[in-house]
């Protein structure tokens, strides 16, 4: 057999083969912990900033004199900005490097975060949030591409799960911090405090993240980028994964955009600080995202997606109750199912794409955050029209879509003998 087929390299004239040593990072190896913690902090900063206004929407509505659906644009603008710019940012990361783009993206995002508290109108606030989302677009796709290049394949799902876990911690801490700070000093001070936290995360990230050793610079030519993107969109497996990510995020974006309004209204009437603390259920997402690798090992990729979708649907149904206990239990299940499904789908994209990984991940992130924008806007509109049941209805339709696409993937796998 040839060296390529055996995985060994042969020296001319030597009788024995010399095994090829995989120099990529693995759990317990050099740099792995620093890398994991650095990207965990990047995930914290990304989600904390991206959704910094979500828990504060009732206060923003009152301060600026706008409706729930109008205030929801402060969330949709940031996620929409990310969705629009994630592919161009991924192209920059192919040319200038993952670490460089991630560092620049965080720097711009935290500067904007320090300006957000001074927004004098809803229009100004929405514009700043859109710029912030566009800046943050350099993080998600570059991070997963960095991991795909620098981490051994067997550890990739776990490594991406840790990054996604950082997202859940960021989303949770951002909402809890802003909830309690806003209760005492208002929403402007709350988002300012979150900006300071993000600055600390950005500095630590840059100090800790190891320099890439396996990055090869690509081209910035539009024609090359177009061919790579077209190739990814032409892959049926990747298209299914993109749709699954978008639908999962439609559920999550709708639920967490509206939940603050529901809990501050009757029959609950909770104060802002307590509503912010509800987001502690994000810790469940930290656990489920980190466990994604084990779920795939036991159930297979499609089995893990079915479990994530079923858990999310069960949570949506439970949350319809007028008991605070049932609502909280529903949020726990929604959060666990969403983060597990997201970690499984995003890691599958990184494994499937052998070339143009940044663009493959960028397309996933674009679809994912389009789902967030749609979920936050449509979920708020449904809440305005039909109350919480309307928001739940939107979420259940999205879960049906996840299950249906996964079923189609199962059938395609049987026909073409490929694994989703």
Tab-separated table of C-alpha atoms in Angstrom:
chain	number	residue	atom	x	y	z
A	1	UNK	CA	0.000	0.000	0.000
A	2	UNK	CA	1.101	3.574	-0.555
A	3	UNK	CA	2.004	5.898	2.309
A	4	UNK	CA	-1.182	7.874	1.647
A	5	UNK	CA	-3.321	4.779	2.119
A	6	UNK	CA	-1.637	3.642	5.319
A	7	UNK	CA	-1.369	7.049	6.966
A	8	UNK	CA	2.439	6.712	7.206
A	9	UNK	CA	5.251	8.519	5.455
A	10	UNK	CA	8.200	6.600	4.002
A	11	UNK	CA	11.774	7.822	3.748
A	12	UNK	CA	13.502	6.887	0.446
A	13	UNK	CA	15.771	3.903	0.976
A	14	UNK	CA	14.351	3.107	4.410
A	15	UNK	CA	12.864	-0.292	5.063
A	16	UNK	CA	10.423	0.873	7.703
A	17	UNK	CA	7.649	3.442	7.603
A	18	UNK	CA	7.649	6.372	9.980
A	19	UNK	CA	4.217	7.159	11.479
A	20	UNK	CA	2.872	10.628	10.793
A	21	UNK	CA	2.363	12.575	14.017
A	22	UNK	CA	-0.802	14.668	14.169
A	23	UNK	CA	0.340	17.998	15.590
A	24	UNK	CA	-3.170	19.360	16.060
A	25	UNK	CA	-4.478	20.001	19.561
A	26	UNK	CA	-6.305	17.363	21.590
A	27	UNK	CA	-7.682	17.202	25.145
A	28	UNK	CA	-4.804	17.055	27.596
A	29	UNK	CA	-2.307	18.219	24.993
A	30	UNK	CA	-0.326	21.480	24.832
A	31	UNK	CA	-2.407	24.581	24.316
A	32	UNK	CA	-5.775	22.820	24.357
A	33	UNK	CA	-6.944	24.300	27.661
A	34	UNK	CA	-5.822	27.810	26.719
A	35	UNK	CA	-7.542	27.494	23.366
A	36	UNK	CA	-10.754	26.154	24.923
A	37	UNK	CA	-10.902	28.902	27.544
A	38	UNK	CA	-10.097	31.636	25.021
A	39	UNK	CA	-12.867	30.563	22.650
A	40	UNK	CA	-15.193	30.031	25.610
A	41	UNK	CA	-14.639	33.706	26.525
A	42	UNK	CA	-15.176	34.728	22.893
A	43	UNK	CA	-18.487	32.866	22.982
A	44	UNK	CA	-19.414	34.619	26.229
A	45	UNK	CA	-18.720	38.057	24.749
A	46	UNK	CA	-20.491	37.264	21.463
A	47	UNK	CA	-23.794	36.155	22.950
A	48	UNK	CA	-23.719	38.697	25.787
A	49	UNK	CA	-23.371	41.572	23.302
A	50	UNK	CA	-25.554	40.141	20.567
A	51	UNK	CA	-28.552	39.807	22.871
A	52	UNK	CA	-27.727	42.578	25.339
A	53	UNK	CA	-31.102	44.296	24.899
A	54	UNK	CA	-33.272	41.168	24.854
A	55	UNK	CA	-34.003	40.945	28.585
A	56	UNK	CA	-34.485	44.724	28.725
A	57	UNK	CA	-37.150	45.083	26.043
A	58	UNK	CA	-39.986	45.977	28.456
A	59	UNK	CA	-37.849	48.780	29.928
A	60	UNK	CA	-36.769	49.984	26.469
A	61	UNK	CA	-40.424	50.012	25.393
A	62	UNK	CA	-41.336	52.157	28.376
A	63	UNK	CA	-38.369	54.537	28.084
A	64	UNK	CA	-38.612	55.118	24.341
A	65	UNK	CA	-42.395	54.822	24.079
A	66	UNK	CA	-42.463	51.927	21.595
A	67	UNK	CA	-44.343	48.630	21.323
A	68	UNK	CA	-42.940	45.144	21.929
A	69	UNK	CA	-42.661	44.422	18.209
A	70	UNK	CA	-40.845	47.749	17.641
A	71	UNK	CA	-38.455	47.182	20.532
A	72	UNK	CA	-37.726	43.668	19.229
A	73	UNK	CA	-35.879	45.301	16.306
A	74	UNK	CA	-33.000	46.044	18.705
A	75	UNK	CA	-32.477	42.270	18.792
A	76	UNK	CA	-33.336	41.579	15.145
A	77	UNK	CA	-30.935	44.317	13.984
A	78	UNK	CA	-27.927	42.768	15.723
A	79	UNK	CA	-28.646	39.230	14.565
A	80	UNK	CA	-29.547	40.464	11.092
A	81	UNK	CA	-26.294	42.415	10.846
A	82	UNK	CA	-24.395	39.294	11.798
A	83	UNK	CA	-26.284	37.196	9.268
A	84	UNK	CA	-25.516	39.665	6.452
A	85	UNK	CA	-21.820	40.073	7.194
A	86	UNK	CA	-20.780	36.607	8.336
A	87	UNK	CA	-19.867	35.437	4.799
A	88	UNK	CA	-17.727	38.510	3.958
A	89	UNK	CA	-16.051	38.202	7.350
A	90	UNK	CA	-15.353	34.528	6.723
A	91	UNK	CA	-13.649	35.502	3.453
A	92	UNK	CA	-11.441	37.948	5.367
A	93	UNK	CA	-10.538	35.182	7.799
A	94	UNK	CA	-9.492	32.958	4.897
A	95	UNK	CA	-7.096	35.660	3.757
A	96	UNK	CA	-5.855	37.277	6.976
A	97	UNK	CA	-6.258	34.463	9.482
A	98	UNK	CA	-8.866	33.338	11.996
A	99	UNK	CA	-7.264	34.878	15.079
A	100	UNK	CA	-6.727	38.266	13.404
A	101	UNK	CA	-10.339	38.562	12.257
A	102	UNK	CA	-11.750	37.378	15.577
A	103	UNK	CA	-9.624	39.908	17.467
A	104	UNK	CA	-10.638	42.801	15.195
A	105	UNK	CA	-14.308	41.807	15.355
A	106	UNK	CA	-14.356	41.760	19.142
A	107	UNK	CA	-12.532	45.080	19.310
A	108	UNK	CA	-15.103	46.870	17.133
A	109	UNK	CA	-18.037	45.193	18.884
A	110	UNK	CA	-16.937	46.273	22.368
A	111	UNK	CA	-16.353	49.860	21.210
A	112	UNK	CA	-19.910	49.984	19.876
A	113	UNK	CA	-21.126	48.407	23.128
A	114	UNK	CA	-19.782	51.396	25.028
A	115	UNK	CA	-21.726	53.734	22.702
A	116	UNK	CA	-25.088	51.929	22.927
A	117	UNK	CA	-26.080	53.411	26.335
A	118	UNK	CA	-26.044	56.909	24.807
A	119	UNK	CA	-28.575	56.140	22.031
A	120	UNK	CA	-31.230	58.862	22.165
A	121	UNK	CA	-33.888	57.202	20.019
A	122	UNK	CA	-35.031	53.790	18.851
A	123	UNK	CA	-33.622	54.469	15.370
A	124	UNK	CA	-30.156	55.278	16.736
A	125	UNK	CA	-30.247	52.257	19.009
A	126	UNK	CA	-31.244	49.943	16.149
A	127	UNK	CA	-28.471	51.313	13.909
A	128	UNK	CA	-25.816	50.827	16.614
A	129	UNK	CA	-27.064	47.300	17.255
A	130	UNK	CA	-26.883	46.508	13.528
A	131	UNK	CA	-23.257	47.717	13.411
A	132	UNK	CA	-22.478	45.662	16.489
A	133	UNK	CA	-23.960	42.545	14.915
A	134	UNK	CA	-21.982	43.114	11.720
A	135	UNK	CA	-18.772	43.392	13.774
A	136	UNK	CA	-19.543	40.213	15.711
A	137	UNK	CA	-19.951	38.362	12.390
A	138	UNK	CA	-16.201	37.729	12.412
A	139	UNK	CA	-16.458	35.462	15.457
A	140	UNK	CA	-18.698	32.426	14.855
A	141	UNK	CA	-17.503	31.226	11.443
A	142	UNK	CA	-13.853	32.022	12.160
A	143	UNK	CA	-13.995	30.208	15.501
A	144	UNK	CA	-15.407	26.979	14.080
A	145	UNK	CA	-12.956	27.124	11.158
A	146	UNK	CA	-10.075	27.671	13.613
A	147	UNK	CA	-11.181	24.614	15.585
A	148	UNK	CA	-11.571	22.471	12.464
A	149	UNK	CA	-7.979	23.311	11.490
A	150	UNK	CA	-6.280	23.251	14.876
A	151	UNK	CA	-8.096	20.426	16.738
A	152	UNK	CA	-7.966	16.702	15.971
A	153	UNK	CA	-11.158	15.379	14.334
A	154	UNK	CA	-12.141	13.094	17.226
A	155	UNK	CA	-12.147	16.071	19.607
A	156	UNK	CA	-13.904	18.499	17.245
A	157	UNK	CA	-17.507	18.025	18.417
A	158	UNK	CA	-16.437	18.444	22.039
A	159	UNK	CA	-14.347	21.537	21.235
A	160	UNK	CA	-17.181	23.193	19.312
A	161	UNK	CA	-19.542	22.198	22.107
A	162	UNK	CA	-17.376	24.160	24.543
A	163	UNK	CA	-17.515	27.208	22.274
A	164	UNK	CA	-21.300	26.887	22.081
A	165	UNK	CA	-21.325	26.476	25.871
A	166	UNK	CA	-19.580	29.841	26.063
A	167	UNK	CA	-22.442	31.235	23.991
A	168	UNK	CA	-24.935	29.941	26.542
A	169	UNK	CA	-22.967	31.380	29.469
A	170	UNK	CA	-22.711	34.718	27.665
A	171	UNK	CA	-26.407	34.774	26.938
A	172	UNK	CA	-27.218	33.855	30.525
A	173	UNK	CA	-24.785	36.197	32.263
A	174	UNK	CA	-25.680	39.095	29.994
A	175	UNK	CA	-29.351	38.797	30.773
A	176	UNK	CA	-28.907	38.216	34.512
A	177	UNK	CA	-26.479	41.133	34.895
A	178	UNK	CA	-28.589	43.528	32.842
A	179	UNK	CA	-31.773	42.457	34.627
A	180	UNK	CA	-30.553	43.315	38.116
A	181	UNK	CA	-28.556	46.395	37.114
A	182	UNK	CA	-31.480	47.747	35.106
A	183	UNK	CA	-33.840	47.282	38.046
A	184	UNK	CA	-31.709	49.689	40.094
A	185	UNK	CA	-30.214	52.086	37.520
A	186	UNK	CA	-32.055	51.607	34.231
A	187	UNK	CA	-31.384	49.825	30.964
A	188	UNK	CA	-28.672	52.251	29.788
A	189	UNK	CA	-26.399	51.568	32.757
A	190	UNK	CA	-27.127	47.858	32.359
A	191	UNK	CA	-25.935	47.644	28.743
A	192	UNK	CA	-22.914	49.799	29.659
A	193	UNK	CA	-21.930	47.339	32.390
A	194	UNK	CA	-22.223	44.513	29.894
A	195	UNK	CA	-19.919	46.398	27.535
A	196	UNK	CA	-17.257	46.592	30.246
A	197	UNK	CA	-17.556	42.824	30.813
A	198	UNK	CA	-17.132	42.237	27.085
A	199	UNK	CA	-13.966	44.365	27.049
A	200	UNK	CA	-12.439	42.092	29.707
A	201	UNK	CA	-13.414	38.968	27.731
A	202	UNK	CA	-11.926	40.407	24.526
A	203	UNK	CA	-8.576	41.193	26.148
A	204	UNK	CA	-8.331	37.763	27.785
A	205	UNK	CA	-9.263	36.059	24.517
A	206	UNK	CA	-6.451	37.756	22.602
A	207	UNK	CA	-3.889	36.939	25.286
A	208	UNK	CA	-4.865	33.272	25.647
A	209	UNK	CA	-5.659	32.040	22.124
A	210	UNK	CA	-2.686	30.097	20.672
A	211	UNK	CA	-1.358	31.231	17.306
A	212	UNK	CA	-2.667	29.019	14.472
A	213	UNK	CA	-0.253	26.421	13.117
A	214	UNK	CA	-2.351	24.841	10.373
A	215	UNK	CA	-3.863	27.870	8.649
A	216	UNK	CA	-3.224	28.371	4.941
A	217	UNK	CA	-4.178	31.739	3.493
A	218	UNK	CA	-6.779	31.703	0.749
A	219	UNK	CA	-7.901	34.168	-1.887
A	220	UNK	CA	-10.099	37.258	-1.534
A	221	UNK	CA	-11.109	37.214	-5.210
A	222	UNK	CA	-14.921	37.415	-5.510
A	223	UNK	CA	-14.969	34.687	-8.150
A	224	UNK	CA	-13.195	32.244	-5.853
A	225	UNK	CA	-15.517	33.093	-2.965
A	226	UNK	CA	-18.576	32.690	-5.200
A	227	UNK	CA	-17.463	29.243	-6.378
A	228	UNK	CA	-16.823	28.083	-2.813
A	229	UNK	CA	-20.198	29.349	-1.580
A	230	UNK	CA	-21.990	27.861	-4.580
A	231	UNK	CA	-20.304	24.530	-3.922
A	232	UNK	CA	-21.457	24.492	-0.306
A	233	UNK	CA	-25.011	25.481	-1.240
A	234	UNK	CA	-25.003	22.714	-3.824
A	235	UNK	CA	-24.346	20.098	-1.144
A	236	UNK	CA	-27.712	18.617	0.001
A	237	UNK	CA	-26.306	17.649	3.408
A	238	UNK	CA	-25.042	21.161	4.117
A	239	UNK	CA	-28.339	22.673	2.963
A	240	UNK	CA	-30.214	20.481	5.441
A	241	UNK	CA	-27.878	21.438	8.261
A	242	UNK	CA	-28.258	25.138	7.452
A	243	UNK	CA	-32.055	24.834	7.520
A	244	UNK	CA	-31.957	22.920	10.815
A	245	UNK	CA	-29.806	25.615	12.437
A	246	UNK	CA	-32.164	28.360	11.210
A	247	UNK	CA	-35.263	26.573	12.500
A	248	UNK	CA	-33.790	25.796	15.916
A	249	UNK	CA	-32.833	29.459	16.273
A	250	UNK	CA	-36.289	30.599	15.174
A	251	UNK	CA	-37.683	28.857	18.247
A	252	UNK	CA	-35.029	30.188	20.573
A	253	UNK	CA	-35.106	33.753	19.269
A	254	UNK	CA	-38.884	33.977	19.536
A	255	UNK	CA	-39.136	32.505	23.023
A	256	UNK	CA	-36.410	34.576	24.641
A	257	UNK	CA	-37.419	37.826	22.944
A	258	UNK	CA	-40.976	37.580	24.283
A	259	UNK	CA	-40.514	35.845	27.643
A	260	UNK	CA	-39.662	39.110	29.434
A	261	UNK	CA	-43.001	40.619	28.429
A	262	UNK	CA	-44.896	37.525	29.511
A	263	UNK	CA	-43.280	37.326	32.945
A	264	UNK	CA	-43.652	41.029	33.739
A	265	UNK	CA	-47.356	40.886	32.879
A	266	UNK	CA	-50.119	39.123	34.800
A	267	UNK	CA	-50.557	36.495	36.133
A	268	UNK	CA	-46.856	36.605	37.037
A	269	UNK	CA	-45.990	40.304	37.421
A	270	UNK	CA	-42.299	39.651	38.164
A	271	UNK	CA	-39.839	42.545	38.688
A	272	UNK	CA	-37.092	43.135	36.100
A	273	UNK	CA	-34.308	41.687	38.265
A	274	UNK	CA	-36.164	38.424	38.773
A	275	UNK	CA	-37.010	38.228	35.061
A	276	UNK	CA	-33.307	38.624	34.277
A	277	UNK	CA	-32.490	35.794	36.681
A	278	UNK	CA	-34.831	33.498	34.730
A	279	UNK	CA	-32.065	33.355	32.134
A	280	UNK	CA	-29.994	31.267	34.545
A	281	UNK	CA	-31.630	28.354	32.731
A	282	UNK	CA	-28.968	29.009	30.079
A	283	UNK	CA	-26.702	26.927	32.305
A	284	UNK	CA	-28.712	23.950	31.097
A	285	UNK	CA	-27.627	24.881	27.596
A	286	UNK	CA	-24.005	24.897	28.723
A	287	UNK	CA	-24.387	21.291	29.861
A	288	UNK	CA	-26.346	20.083	26.827
A	289	UNK	CA	-23.966	21.744	24.337
A	290	UNK	CA	-20.938	20.249	26.091
A	291	UNK	CA	-22.616	16.816	25.999
A	292	UNK	CA	-23.321	16.985	22.261
A	293	UNK	CA	-20.320	14.820	21.408
A	294	UNK	CA	-21.490	12.060	23.736
A	295	UNK	CA	-25.033	12.276	22.377
A	296	UNK	CA	-23.790	11.807	18.828
A	297	UNK	CA	-21.642	8.873	19.973
A	298	UNK	CA	-24.637	7.113	21.504
A	299	UNK	CA	-27.521	8.090	19.236
A	300	UNK	CA	-25.841	9.100	15.988
A	301	UNK	CA	-26.182	12.545	14.483
A	302	UNK	CA	-29.785	12.181	13.399
A	303	UNK	CA	-30.786	10.593	16.695
A	304	UNK	CA	-29.282	13.530	18.575
A	305	UNK	CA	-31.211	15.971	16.356
A	306	UNK	CA	-34.469	14.093	16.978
A	307	UNK	CA	-33.810	14.252	20.714
A	308	UNK	CA	-33.034	17.980	20.551
A	309	UNK	CA	-36.199	18.702	18.560
A	310	UNK	CA	-38.408	16.549	20.789
A	311	UNK	CA	-37.038	18.136	23.955
A	312	UNK	CA	-37.627	21.625	22.536
A	313	UNK	CA	-41.210	20.794	21.547
A	314	UNK	CA	-41.970	19.356	24.990
A	315	UNK	CA	-40.682	22.538	26.582
A	316	UNK	CA	-42.847	24.721	24.351
A	317	UNK	CA	-45.979	22.804	25.302
A	318	UNK	CA	-45.183	22.905	29.032
A	319	UNK	CA	-44.579	26.657	28.917
A	320	UNK	CA	-48.240	27.229	27.992
A	321	UNK	CA	-49.262	26.663	31.622
A	322	UNK	CA	-50.053	29.587	33.906
A	323	UNK	CA	-47.888	28.079	36.644
A	324	UNK	CA	-44.451	29.684	37.014
A	325	UNK	CA	-43.004	26.226	37.724
A	326	UNK	CA	-44.299	24.898	34.397
A	327	UNK	CA	-43.001	27.935	32.532
A	328	UNK	CA	-39.551	27.501	34.070
A	329	UNK	CA	-39.500	23.779	33.336
A	330	UNK	CA	-40.548	24.548	29.769
A	331	UNK	CA	-37.686	27.041	29.398
A	332	UNK	CA	-35.234	24.456	30.745
A	333	UNK	CA	-36.306	21.910	28.112
A	334	UNK	CA	-36.372	24.483	25.295
A	335	UNK	CA	-32.870	25.635	26.201
A	336	UNK	CA	-31.452	22.122	26.545
A	337	UNK	CA	-32.944	20.967	23.247
A	338	UNK	CA	-31.863	24.063	21.351
A	339	UNK	CA	-28.231	24.090	22.456
A	340	UNK	CA	-27.827	20.342	21.900
A	341	UNK	CA	-29.300	20.596	18.402
A	342	UNK	CA	-27.212	23.651	17.548
A	343	UNK	CA	-23.961	22.041	18.707
A	344	UNK	CA	-24.684	18.864	16.726
A	345	UNK	CA	-25.618	20.717	13.524
A	346	UNK	CA	-22.737	23.232	13.628
A	347	UNK	CA	-20.115	20.546	14.287
A	348	UNK	CA	-21.585	18.468	11.427
A	349	UNK	CA	-21.013	21.414	9.075
A	350	UNK	CA	-17.354	21.647	10.110
A	351	UNK	CA	-16.869	17.918	9.587
A	352	UNK	CA	-18.670	17.836	6.243
A	353	UNK	CA	-16.785	20.714	4.590
A	354	UNK	CA	-13.273	19.646	3.593
A	355	UNK	CA	-12.518	22.929	1.786
A	356	UNK	CA	-13.644	26.490	2.432
A	357	UNK	CA	-14.515	25.628	6.025
A	358	UNK	CA	-14.883	29.276	7.010
A	359	UNK	CA	-17.446	29.811	4.250
A	360	UNK	CA	-19.286	26.597	5.148
A	361	UNK	CA	-19.482	27.694	8.779
A	362	UNK	CA	-20.376	31.232	7.694
A	363	UNK	CA	-23.343	29.981	5.684
A	364	UNK	CA	-24.511	28.017	8.720
A	365	UNK	CA	-24.132	31.071	10.952
A	366	UNK	CA	-25.919	33.237	8.405
A	367	UNK	CA	-28.879	30.858	8.284
A	368	UNK	CA	-28.775	30.507	12.068
A	369	UNK	CA	-28.963	34.244	12.718
A	370	UNK	CA	-31.534	34.799	10.005
A	371	UNK	CA	-33.560	32.322	12.040
A	372	UNK	CA	-32.910	34.416	15.141
A	373	UNK	CA	-34.055	37.612	13.419
A	374	UNK	CA	-37.152	35.936	12.045
A	375	UNK	CA	-37.900	34.292	15.376
A	376	UNK	CA	-37.544	37.483	17.410
A	377	UNK	CA	-39.668	39.537	14.989
A	378	UNK	CA	-42.348	36.961	14.154
A	379	UNK	CA	-42.422	35.706	17.740
A	380	UNK	CA	-43.083	39.262	18.993
A	381	UNK	CA	-45.761	39.806	16.341
A	382	UNK	CA	-47.422	36.507	17.274
A	383	UNK	CA	-47.320	37.492	20.946
A	384	UNK	CA	-48.937	40.844	20.137
A	385	UNK	CA	-51.669	39.095	18.135
A	386	UNK	CA	-52.323	35.966	20.184
A	387	UNK	CA	-50.345	36.118	23.416
A	388	UNK	CA	-47.862	33.502	24.508
A	389	UNK	CA	-49.789	30.766	22.685
A	390	UNK	CA	-49.034	32.563	19.415
A	391	UNK	CA	-45.298	32.560	20.125
A	392	UNK	CA	-45.432	28.877	21.081
A	393	UNK	CA	-47.276	28.107	17.837
A	394	UNK	CA	-44.475	29.686	15.811
A	395	UNK	CA	-41.931	27.621	17.761
A	396	UNK	CA	-43.773	24.339	17.262
A	397	UNK	CA	-43.963	24.925	13.507
A	398	UNK	CA	-40.186	25.426	13.463
A	399	UNK	CA	-39.626	22.184	15.412
A	400	UNK	CA	-41.826	20.300	12.938
A	401	UNK	CA	-39.520	21.666	10.244
A	402	UNK	CA	-36.425	20.366	12.084
A	403	UNK	CA	-37.903	16.885	12.416
A	404	UNK	CA	-39.096	16.830	8.803
A	405	UNK	CA	-35.689	17.835	7.437
A	406	UNK	CA	-33.973	15.236	9.615
A	407	UNK	CA	-36.356	12.566	8.287
A	408	UNK	CA	-35.475	13.600	4.742
A	409	UNK	CA	-31.800	13.318	5.685
A	410	UNK	CA	-32.355	9.799	7.008
A	411	UNK	CA	-33.997	8.750	3.751
A	412	UNK	CA	-31.245	10.356	1.694
A	413	UNK	CA	-28.623	8.570	3.769
A	414	UNK	CA	-30.224	5.210	3.143
A	415	UNK	CA	-30.385	5.866	-0.591
A	416	UNK	CA	-26.937	7.364	-1.039
A	417	UNK	CA	-25.202	5.550	1.852
A	418	UNK	CA	-23.985	8.797	3.372
A	419	UNK	CA	-24.285	9.914	6.973
A	420	UNK	CA	-26.061	13.131	7.934
